[in-house]
Tab-separated table of C-alpha atoms in Angstrom:
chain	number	residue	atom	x	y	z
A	272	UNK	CA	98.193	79.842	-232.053
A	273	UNK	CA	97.558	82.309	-235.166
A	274	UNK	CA	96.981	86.068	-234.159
A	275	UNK	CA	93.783	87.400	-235.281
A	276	UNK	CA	94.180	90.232	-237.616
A	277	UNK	CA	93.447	93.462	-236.155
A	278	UNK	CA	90.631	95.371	-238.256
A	279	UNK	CA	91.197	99.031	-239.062
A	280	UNK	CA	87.504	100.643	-237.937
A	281	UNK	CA	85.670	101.922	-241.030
A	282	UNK	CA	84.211	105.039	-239.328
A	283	UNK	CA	85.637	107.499	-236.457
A	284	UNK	CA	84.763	105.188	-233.205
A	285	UNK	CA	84.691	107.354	-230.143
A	286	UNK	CA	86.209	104.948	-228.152
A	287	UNK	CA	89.440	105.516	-230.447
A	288	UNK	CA	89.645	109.534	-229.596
A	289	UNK	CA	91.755	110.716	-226.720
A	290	UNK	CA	89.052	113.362	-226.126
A	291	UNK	CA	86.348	110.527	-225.426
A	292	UNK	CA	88.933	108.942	-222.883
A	293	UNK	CA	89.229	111.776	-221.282
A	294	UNK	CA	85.478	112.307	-221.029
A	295	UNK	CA	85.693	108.658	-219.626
A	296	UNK	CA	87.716	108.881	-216.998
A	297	UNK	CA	86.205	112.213	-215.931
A	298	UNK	CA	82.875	110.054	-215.623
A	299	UNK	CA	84.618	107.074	-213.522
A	300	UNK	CA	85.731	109.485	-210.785
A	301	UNK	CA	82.748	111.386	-210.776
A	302	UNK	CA	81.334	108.077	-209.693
A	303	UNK	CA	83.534	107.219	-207.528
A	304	UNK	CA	83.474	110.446	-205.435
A	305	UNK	CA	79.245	109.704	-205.166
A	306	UNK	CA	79.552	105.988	-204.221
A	307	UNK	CA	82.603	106.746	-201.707
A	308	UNK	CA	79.684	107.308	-199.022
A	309	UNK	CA	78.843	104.066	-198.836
A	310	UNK	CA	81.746	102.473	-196.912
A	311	UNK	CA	80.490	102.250	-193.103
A	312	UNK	CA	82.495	102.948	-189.913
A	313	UNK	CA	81.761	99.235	-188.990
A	314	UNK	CA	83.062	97.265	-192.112
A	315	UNK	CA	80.923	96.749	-195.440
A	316	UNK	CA	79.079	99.154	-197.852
A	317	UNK	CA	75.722	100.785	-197.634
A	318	UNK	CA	72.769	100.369	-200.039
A	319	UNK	CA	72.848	104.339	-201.056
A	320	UNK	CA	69.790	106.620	-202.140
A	321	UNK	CA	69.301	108.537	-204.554
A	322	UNK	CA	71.156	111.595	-203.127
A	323	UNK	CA	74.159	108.911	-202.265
A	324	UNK	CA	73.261	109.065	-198.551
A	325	UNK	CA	73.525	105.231	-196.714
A	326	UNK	CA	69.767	104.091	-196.544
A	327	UNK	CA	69.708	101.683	-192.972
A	328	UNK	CA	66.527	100.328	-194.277
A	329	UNK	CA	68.308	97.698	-196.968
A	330	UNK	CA	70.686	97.125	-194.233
A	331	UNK	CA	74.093	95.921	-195.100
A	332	UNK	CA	74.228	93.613	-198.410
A	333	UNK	CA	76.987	91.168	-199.359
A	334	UNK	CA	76.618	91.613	-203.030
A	335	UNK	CA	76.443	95.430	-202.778
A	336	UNK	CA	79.517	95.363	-200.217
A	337	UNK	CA	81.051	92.813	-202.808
A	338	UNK	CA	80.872	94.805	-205.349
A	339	UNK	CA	81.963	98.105	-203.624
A	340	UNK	CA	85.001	96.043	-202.512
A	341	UNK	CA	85.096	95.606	-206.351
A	342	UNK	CA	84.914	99.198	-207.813
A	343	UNK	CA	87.429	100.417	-205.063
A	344	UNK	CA	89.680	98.147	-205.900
A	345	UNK	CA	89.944	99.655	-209.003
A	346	UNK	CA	89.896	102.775	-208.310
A	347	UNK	CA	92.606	102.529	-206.235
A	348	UNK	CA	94.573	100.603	-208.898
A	349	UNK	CA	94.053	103.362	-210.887
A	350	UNK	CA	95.560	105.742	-208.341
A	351	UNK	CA	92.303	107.588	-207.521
A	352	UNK	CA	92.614	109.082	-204.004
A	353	UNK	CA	90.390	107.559	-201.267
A	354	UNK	CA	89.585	104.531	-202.801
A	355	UNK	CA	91.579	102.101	-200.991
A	356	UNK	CA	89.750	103.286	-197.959
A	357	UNK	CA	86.725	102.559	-199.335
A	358	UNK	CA	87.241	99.372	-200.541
A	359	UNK	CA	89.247	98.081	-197.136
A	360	UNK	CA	86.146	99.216	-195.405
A	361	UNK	CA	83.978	96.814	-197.851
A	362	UNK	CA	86.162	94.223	-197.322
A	363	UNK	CA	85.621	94.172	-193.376
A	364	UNK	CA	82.399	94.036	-193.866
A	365	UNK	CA	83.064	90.939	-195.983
A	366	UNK	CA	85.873	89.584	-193.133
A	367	UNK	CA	83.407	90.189	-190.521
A	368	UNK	CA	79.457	90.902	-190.208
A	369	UNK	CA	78.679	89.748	-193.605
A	370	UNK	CA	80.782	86.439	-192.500
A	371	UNK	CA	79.017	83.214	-191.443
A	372	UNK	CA	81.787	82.099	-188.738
A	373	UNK	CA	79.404	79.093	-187.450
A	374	UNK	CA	78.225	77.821	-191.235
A	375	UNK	CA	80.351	78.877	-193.572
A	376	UNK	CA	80.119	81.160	-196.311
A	377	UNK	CA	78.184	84.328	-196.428
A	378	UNK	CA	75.019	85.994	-195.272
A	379	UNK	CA	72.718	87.795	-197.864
A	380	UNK	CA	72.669	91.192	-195.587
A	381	UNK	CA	72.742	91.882	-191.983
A	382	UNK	CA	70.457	94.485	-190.673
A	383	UNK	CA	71.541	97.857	-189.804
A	384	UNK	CA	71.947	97.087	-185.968
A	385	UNK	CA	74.024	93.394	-187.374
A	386	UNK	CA	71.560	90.515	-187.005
A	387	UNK	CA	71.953	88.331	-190.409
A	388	UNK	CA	69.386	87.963	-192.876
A	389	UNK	CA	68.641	84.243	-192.021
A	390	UNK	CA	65.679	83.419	-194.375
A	391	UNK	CA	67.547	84.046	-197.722
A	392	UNK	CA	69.665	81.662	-197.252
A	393	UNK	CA	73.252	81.165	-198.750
A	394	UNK	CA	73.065	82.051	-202.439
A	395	UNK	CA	75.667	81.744	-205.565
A	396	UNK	CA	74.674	85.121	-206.842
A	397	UNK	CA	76.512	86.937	-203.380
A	398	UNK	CA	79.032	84.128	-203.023
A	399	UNK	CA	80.197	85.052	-207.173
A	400	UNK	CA	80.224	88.718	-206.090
A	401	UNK	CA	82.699	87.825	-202.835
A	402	UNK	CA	84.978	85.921	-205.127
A	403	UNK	CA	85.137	89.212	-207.625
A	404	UNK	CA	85.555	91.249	-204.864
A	405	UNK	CA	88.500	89.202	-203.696
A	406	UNK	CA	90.182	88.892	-206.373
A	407	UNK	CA	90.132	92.317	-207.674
A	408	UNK	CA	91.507	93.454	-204.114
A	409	UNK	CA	94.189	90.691	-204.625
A	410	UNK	CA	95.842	92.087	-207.543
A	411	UNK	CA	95.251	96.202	-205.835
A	412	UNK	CA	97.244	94.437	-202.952
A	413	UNK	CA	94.802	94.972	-200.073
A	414	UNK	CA	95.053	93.915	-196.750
A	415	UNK	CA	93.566	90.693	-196.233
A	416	UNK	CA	91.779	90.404	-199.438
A	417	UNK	CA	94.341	87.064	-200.607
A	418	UNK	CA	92.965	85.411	-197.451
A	419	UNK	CA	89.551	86.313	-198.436
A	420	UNK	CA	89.799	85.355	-201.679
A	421	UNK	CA	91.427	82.177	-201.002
A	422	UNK	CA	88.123	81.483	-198.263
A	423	UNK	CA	85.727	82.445	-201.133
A	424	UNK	CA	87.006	80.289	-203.579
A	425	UNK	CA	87.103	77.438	-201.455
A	426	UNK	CA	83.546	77.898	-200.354
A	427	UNK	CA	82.558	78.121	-203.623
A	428	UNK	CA	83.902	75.528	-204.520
A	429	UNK	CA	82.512	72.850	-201.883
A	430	UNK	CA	78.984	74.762	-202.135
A	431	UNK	CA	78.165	76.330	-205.207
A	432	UNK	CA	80.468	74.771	-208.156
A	433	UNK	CA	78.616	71.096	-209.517
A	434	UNK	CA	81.709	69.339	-211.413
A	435	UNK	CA	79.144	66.981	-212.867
A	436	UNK	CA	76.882	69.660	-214.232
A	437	UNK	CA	80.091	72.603	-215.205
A	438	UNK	CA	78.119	74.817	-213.888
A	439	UNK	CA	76.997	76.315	-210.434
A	440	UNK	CA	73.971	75.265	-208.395
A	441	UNK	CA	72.079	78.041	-207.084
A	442	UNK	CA	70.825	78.332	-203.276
A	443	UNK	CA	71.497	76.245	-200.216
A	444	UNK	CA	69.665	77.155	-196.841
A	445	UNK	CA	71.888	79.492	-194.396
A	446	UNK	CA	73.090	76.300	-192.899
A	447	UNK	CA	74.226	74.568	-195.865
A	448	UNK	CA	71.749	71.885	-195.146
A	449	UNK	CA	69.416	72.121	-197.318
A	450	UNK	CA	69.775	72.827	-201.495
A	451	UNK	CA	66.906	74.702	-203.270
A	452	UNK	CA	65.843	72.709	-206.876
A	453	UNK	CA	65.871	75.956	-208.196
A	454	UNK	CA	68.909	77.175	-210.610
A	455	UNK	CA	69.580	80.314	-212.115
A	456	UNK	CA	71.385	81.827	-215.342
A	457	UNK	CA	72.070	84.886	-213.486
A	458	UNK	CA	74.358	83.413	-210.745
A	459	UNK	CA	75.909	81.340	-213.857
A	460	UNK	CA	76.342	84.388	-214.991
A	461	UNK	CA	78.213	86.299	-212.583
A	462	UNK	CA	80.529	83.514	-212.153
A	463	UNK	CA	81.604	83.171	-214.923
A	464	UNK	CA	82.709	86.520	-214.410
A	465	UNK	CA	83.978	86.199	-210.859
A	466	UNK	CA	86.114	83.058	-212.233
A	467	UNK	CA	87.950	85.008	-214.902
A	468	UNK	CA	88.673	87.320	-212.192
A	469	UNK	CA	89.929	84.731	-210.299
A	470	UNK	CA	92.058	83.328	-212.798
A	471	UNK	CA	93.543	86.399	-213.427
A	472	UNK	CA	94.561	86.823	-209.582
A	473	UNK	CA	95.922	83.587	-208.225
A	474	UNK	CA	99.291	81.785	-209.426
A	475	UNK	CA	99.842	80.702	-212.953
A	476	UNK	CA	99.168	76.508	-211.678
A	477	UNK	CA	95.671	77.358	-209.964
A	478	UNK	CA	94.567	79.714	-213.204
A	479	UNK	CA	93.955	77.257	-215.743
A	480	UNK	CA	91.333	75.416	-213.564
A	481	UNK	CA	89.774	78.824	-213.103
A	482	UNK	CA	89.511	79.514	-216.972
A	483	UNK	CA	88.369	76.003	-217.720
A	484	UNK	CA	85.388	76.136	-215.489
A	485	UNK	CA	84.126	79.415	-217.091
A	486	UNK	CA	84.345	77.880	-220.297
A	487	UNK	CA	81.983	74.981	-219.137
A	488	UNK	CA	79.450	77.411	-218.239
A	489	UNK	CA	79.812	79.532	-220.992
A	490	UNK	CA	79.998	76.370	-223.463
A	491	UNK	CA	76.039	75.788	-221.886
A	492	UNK	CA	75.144	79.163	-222.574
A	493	UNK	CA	75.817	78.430	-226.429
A	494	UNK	CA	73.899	75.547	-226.463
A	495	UNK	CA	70.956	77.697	-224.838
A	496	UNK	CA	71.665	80.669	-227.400
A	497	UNK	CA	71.133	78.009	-230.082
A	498	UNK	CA	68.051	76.248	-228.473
A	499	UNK	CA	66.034	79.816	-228.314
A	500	UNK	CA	67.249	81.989	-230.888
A	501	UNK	CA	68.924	84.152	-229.029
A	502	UNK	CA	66.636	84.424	-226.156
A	503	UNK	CA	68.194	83.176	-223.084
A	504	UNK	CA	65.941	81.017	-220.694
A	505	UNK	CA	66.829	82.502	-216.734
A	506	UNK	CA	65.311	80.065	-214.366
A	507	UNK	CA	66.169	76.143	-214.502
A	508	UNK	CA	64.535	73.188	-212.352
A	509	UNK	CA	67.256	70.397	-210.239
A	510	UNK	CA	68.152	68.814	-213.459
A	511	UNK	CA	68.784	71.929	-215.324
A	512	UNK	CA	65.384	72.084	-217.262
A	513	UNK	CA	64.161	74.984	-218.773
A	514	UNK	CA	61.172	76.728	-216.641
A	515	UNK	CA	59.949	79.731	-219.152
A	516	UNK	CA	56.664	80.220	-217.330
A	517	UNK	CA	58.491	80.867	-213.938
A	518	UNK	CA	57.206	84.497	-212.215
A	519	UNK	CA	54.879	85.045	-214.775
A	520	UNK	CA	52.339	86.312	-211.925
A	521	UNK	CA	55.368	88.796	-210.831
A	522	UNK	CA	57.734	89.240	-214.004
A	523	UNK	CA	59.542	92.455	-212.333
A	524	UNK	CA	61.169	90.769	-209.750
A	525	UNK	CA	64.693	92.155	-208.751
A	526	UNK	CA	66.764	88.790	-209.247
A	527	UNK	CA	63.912	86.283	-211.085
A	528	UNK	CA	61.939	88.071	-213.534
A	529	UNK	CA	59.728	85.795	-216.362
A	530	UNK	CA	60.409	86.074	-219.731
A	531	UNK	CA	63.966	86.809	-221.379
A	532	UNK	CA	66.475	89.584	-220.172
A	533	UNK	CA	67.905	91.387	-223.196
A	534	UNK	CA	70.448	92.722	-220.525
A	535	UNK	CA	71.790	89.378	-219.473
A	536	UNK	CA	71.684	88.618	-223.346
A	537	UNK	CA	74.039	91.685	-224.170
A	538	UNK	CA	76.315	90.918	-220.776
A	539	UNK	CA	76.484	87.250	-221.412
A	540	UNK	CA	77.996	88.152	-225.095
A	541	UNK	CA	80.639	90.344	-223.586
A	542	UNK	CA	81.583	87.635	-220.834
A	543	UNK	CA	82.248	85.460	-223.626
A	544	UNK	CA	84.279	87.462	-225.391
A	545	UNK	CA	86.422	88.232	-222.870
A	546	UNK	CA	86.368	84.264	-222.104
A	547	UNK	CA	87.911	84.219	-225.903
A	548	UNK	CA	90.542	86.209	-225.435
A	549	UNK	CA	91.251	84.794	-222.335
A	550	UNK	CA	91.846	81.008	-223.786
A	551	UNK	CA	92.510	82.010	-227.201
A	552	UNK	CA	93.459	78.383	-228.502
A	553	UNK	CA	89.843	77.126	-228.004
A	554	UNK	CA	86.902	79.760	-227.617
A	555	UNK	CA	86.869	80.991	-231.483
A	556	UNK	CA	83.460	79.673	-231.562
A	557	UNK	CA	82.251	82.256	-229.058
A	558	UNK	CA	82.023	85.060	-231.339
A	559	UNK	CA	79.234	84.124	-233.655
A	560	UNK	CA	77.166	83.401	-230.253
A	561	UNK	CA	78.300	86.685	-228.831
A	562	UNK	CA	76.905	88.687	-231.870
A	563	UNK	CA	73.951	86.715	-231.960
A	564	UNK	CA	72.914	87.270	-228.742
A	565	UNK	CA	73.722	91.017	-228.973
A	566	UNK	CA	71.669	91.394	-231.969
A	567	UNK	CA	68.431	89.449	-230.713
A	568	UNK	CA	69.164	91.289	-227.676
A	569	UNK	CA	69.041	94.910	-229.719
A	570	UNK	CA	66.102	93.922	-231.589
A	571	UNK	CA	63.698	92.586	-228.951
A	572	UNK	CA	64.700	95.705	-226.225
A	573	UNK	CA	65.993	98.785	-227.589
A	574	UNK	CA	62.772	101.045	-228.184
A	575	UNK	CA	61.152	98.181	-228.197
A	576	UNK	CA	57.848	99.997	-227.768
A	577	UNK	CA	58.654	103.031	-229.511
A	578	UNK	CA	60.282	105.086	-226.799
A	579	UNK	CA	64.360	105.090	-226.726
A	580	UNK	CA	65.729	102.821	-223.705
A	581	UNK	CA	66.414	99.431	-223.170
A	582	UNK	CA	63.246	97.075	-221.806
A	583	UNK	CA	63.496	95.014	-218.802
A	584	UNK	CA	62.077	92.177	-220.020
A	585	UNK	CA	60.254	90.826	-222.903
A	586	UNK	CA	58.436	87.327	-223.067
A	587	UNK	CA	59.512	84.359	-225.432
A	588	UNK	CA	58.276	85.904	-229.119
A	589	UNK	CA	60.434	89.207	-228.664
A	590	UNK	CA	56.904	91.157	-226.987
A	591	UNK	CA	58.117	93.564	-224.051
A	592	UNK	CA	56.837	92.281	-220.738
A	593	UNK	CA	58.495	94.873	-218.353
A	594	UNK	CA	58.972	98.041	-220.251
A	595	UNK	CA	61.033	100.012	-217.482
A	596	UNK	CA	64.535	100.754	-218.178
A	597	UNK	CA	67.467	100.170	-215.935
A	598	UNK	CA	70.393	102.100	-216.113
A	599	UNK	CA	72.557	98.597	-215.492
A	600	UNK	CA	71.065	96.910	-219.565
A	601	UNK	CA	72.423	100.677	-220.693
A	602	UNK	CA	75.759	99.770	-219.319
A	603	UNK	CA	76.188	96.617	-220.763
A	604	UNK	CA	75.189	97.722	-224.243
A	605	UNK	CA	77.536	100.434	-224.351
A	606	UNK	CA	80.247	97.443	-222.710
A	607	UNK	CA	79.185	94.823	-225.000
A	608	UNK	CA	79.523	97.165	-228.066
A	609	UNK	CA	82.652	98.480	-227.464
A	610	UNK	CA	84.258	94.736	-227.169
A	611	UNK	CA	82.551	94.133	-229.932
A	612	UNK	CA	84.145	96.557	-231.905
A	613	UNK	CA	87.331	96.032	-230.313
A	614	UNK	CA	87.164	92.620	-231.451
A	615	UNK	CA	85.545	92.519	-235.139
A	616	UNK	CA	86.379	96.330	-236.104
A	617	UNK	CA	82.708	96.669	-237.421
A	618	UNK	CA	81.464	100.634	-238.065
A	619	UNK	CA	78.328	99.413	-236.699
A	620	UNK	CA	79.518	98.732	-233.049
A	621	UNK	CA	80.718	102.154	-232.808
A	622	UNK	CA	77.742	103.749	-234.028
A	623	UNK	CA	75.840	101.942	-231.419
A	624	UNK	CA	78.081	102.584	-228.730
A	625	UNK	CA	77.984	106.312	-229.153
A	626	UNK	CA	74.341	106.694	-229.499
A	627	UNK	CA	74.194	104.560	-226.215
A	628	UNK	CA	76.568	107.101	-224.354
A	629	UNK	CA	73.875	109.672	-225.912
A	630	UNK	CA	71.307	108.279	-224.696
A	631	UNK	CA	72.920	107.771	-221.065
A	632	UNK	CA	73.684	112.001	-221.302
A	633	UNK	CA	69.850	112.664	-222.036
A	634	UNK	CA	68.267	110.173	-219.535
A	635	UNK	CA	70.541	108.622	-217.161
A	636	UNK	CA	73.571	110.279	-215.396
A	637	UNK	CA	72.016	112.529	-213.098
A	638	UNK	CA	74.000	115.404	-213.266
A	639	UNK	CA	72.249	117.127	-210.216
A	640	UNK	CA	72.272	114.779	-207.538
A	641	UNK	CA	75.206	112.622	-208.354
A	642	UNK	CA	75.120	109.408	-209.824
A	643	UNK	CA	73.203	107.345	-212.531
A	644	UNK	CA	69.238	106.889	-212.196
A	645	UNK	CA	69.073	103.128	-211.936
A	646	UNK	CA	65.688	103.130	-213.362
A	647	UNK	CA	63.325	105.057	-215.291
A	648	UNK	CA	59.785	104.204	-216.900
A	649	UNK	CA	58.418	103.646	-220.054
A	650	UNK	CA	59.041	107.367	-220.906
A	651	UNK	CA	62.548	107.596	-219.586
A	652	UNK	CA	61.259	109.462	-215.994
A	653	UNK	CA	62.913	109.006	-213.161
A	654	UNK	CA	61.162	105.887	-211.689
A	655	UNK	CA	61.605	103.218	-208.587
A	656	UNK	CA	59.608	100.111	-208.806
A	657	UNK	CA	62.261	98.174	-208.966
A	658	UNK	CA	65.296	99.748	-207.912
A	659	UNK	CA	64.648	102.506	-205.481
A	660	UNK	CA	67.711	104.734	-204.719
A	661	UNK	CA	71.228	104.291	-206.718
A	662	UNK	CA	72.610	101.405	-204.814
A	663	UNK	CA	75.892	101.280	-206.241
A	664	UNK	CA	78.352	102.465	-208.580
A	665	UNK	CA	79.589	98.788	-210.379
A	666	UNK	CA	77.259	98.732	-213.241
A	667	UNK	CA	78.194	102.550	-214.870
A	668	UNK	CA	81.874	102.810	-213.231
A	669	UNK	CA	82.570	99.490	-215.487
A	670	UNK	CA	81.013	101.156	-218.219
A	671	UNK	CA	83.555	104.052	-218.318
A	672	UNK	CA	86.666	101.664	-218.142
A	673	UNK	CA	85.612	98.623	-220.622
A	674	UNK	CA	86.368	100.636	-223.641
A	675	UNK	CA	89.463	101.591	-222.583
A	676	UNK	CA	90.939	98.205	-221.366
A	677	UNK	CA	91.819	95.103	-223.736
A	678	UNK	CA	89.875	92.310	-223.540
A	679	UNK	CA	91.575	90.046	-221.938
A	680	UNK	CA	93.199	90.566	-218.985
A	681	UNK	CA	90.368	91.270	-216.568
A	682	UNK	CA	89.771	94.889	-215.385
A	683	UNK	CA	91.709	94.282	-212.139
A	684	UNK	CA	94.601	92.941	-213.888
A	685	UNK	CA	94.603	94.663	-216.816
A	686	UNK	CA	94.575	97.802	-214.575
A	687	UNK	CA	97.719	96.727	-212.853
A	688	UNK	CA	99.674	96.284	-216.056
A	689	UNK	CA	99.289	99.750	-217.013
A	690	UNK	CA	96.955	98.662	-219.856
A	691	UNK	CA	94.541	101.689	-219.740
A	692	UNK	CA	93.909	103.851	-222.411
């Protein structure tokens, strides 16, 4: 294997400057301290509002508990005070409530007084979020979490993983009975980034496997870039055909909106860089896909309509559909660009990435009530149509710690070999 040659930046980047670090990390534990609420007495994590109070109406939700489990584990890997507890608590949730002991697997939420959520069924997006959560409390060293990760994985697996396809099916019934035709890019998605995760937490004989499904998935994705210009389709039929048309007649839908998500574009092009650096010997092709799909992703959503922000979601010529902004497509552009220019050393990265972080100061972090605002309209107000409350800290916590971890290892990892900046 040749080493790529590292490019000197041509301007000031702001990831570079020990002052920005600093800023940073000041940022991550700020966040921490507001999402720390949400671990409950009775194991798992609570859907928080916008004053970071638990709100018993969402009940208790595997992929918010997941990814509190997640965050935590980080934190505490980073030797932030309190986080372990937080993170154990999340992980009891996942252990117990959250825990289908009859089927297998994992419920989508239990209600606040613990009956499951039986009509959602079992679904690949939570089950991805389980496996990240177990692995990243794996390598922190938490109690119970190599048992839970080696359930999840197996689950996974048996349920979710289709060999034939090299990629993940999307939704069984809560008895694993019964499979749903429908597939989606987004739990695709999030596996790929669970399984790097993965890889990165179990022995050296088991990892390769790990890394090699990822790259099946992601290999997909760049046939898809290259199919749509850029524009990734989100919702598939049973034999992986294209459905562009699906939830046209409700395109802001939390998990399935229509049209193309220029978020998922920008977080699918960092996924694959860190899949590059991950299995160095054969992923240079990802690159050109990952700027490609960071550029259509720039051009079709950031003020699209005139107004600085990121739109939700645009339709299949580039027009904005849903032209609220959510704080999570921020946090991947300012993530995505800083890989980027970790990677290629362009000026233009950098730029990006600190008018992003600008942007985030003006309209985002909520410096009064804690938190970011996970949503705000078409004129950057406070909004919650489709994301009431601020749910969780994953999204903008990952945000403050991408630019100042390598590529490749994976936060959780990369975090336990002192690689921090």
């Amino acid at each position: 294997m040749t080493a790529r040659p590292a490019l000197a930046p041509a301007s000031p980047a702001w990831a570079d400057l020990p002052t920005h670090r600093v800023w940073l990390d000041g940022e991550c534990r700020r966040l921490l301290a507001f999402g720390a609420a949400a671990a409950l007495p009775g194991g798992g994590a609570a859907y928080l509002d916008a004053d970071g109070r638990p709100a018993p109406e969402f009940g208790v939700q595997t992929w918010i508990t997941a990814r509190t489990a997640h965050s935590y584990s980080l934190g505490h890997l980073m030797g932030i005070p309190g986080s372990a507890d937080v993170a154990d608590a999340a992980l009891a949730g996942l252990r117990g409530p959250l825990r289908d002991a009859e089927h297998g697997g994992w419920f989508h939420a239990v209600s606040s007084d613990g009956v499951p959520d039986l009509a959602s069924g079992k679904s690949c997006y939570d089950h991805a979020f389980v496996m990240l959560a177990a692995a990243s409390a794996t390598v922190a060293g938490r109690p119970g979490a190599a048992a839970l990760l080696d359930d999840a994985t197996s689950v996974y697996l048996e349920r979710f993983w289709d060999e034939a396809a090299g990629r993940p099916v999307d939704t069984w019934d809560v008895t694993f009975t019964r499979l749903d035709d429908y597939r989606g890019l987004n739990a695709t998605m999030h596996s790929v980034e669970a399984m790097l995760a993965v890889a990165d937490a179990v022995p050296d004989a088991d990892a390769a496997a790990w890394r090699a499904r990822a790259a099946s998935a992601a290999a997909w994705v760049v046939r898809l870039a290259q199919e749509h210009g850029g524009r990734l389709p989100e919702h598939f039929g049973p034999t992986w055909e294209p459905e562009l048309e699906l939830n046209a007649d409700r395109p802001g839908d939390q998990f399935k909106p229509y049209g193309a998500t220029p978020g998922h574009g920008l977080e699918w092009a960092r996924l694959l860089l860190h899949l590059e650096a991950a299995t160095p010997d054969g992923a240079d092709a990802l690159l050109p896909t990952a700027v490609g799909l960071f550029d259509r992703a720039v051009a079709d959503g950031w003020s699209a309509d005139g107004a600085g922000g990121f739109v939700y979601t645009t339709d299949w010529s580039g027009v904005p559909v849903v032209r609220t902004r959510m704080h999570w497509v921020v946090c991947e552009a300012i993530g995505t660009a800083a890989t980027l220019h970790e990677r290629t050393g362009e000026a233009r990265y950098a730029d990006l990435y600190a008018g992003w972080w600008d942007y985030a100061e003006r309209y985002l972090i909520d410096r009064k009530r804690g938190s970011w605002h996970h949503e705000l309209d078409e004129q950057n107000r406070p909004a919650a149509t489709v994301w009431p409350g601020k749910p969780d800290v994953y999204h903008a916590m990952q945000a403050t710690l991408i630019p100042r971890l390598p590529l490749a290892p994976t936060l959780a990892r990369a975090l336990k070999e002192g690689l921090l900046r």
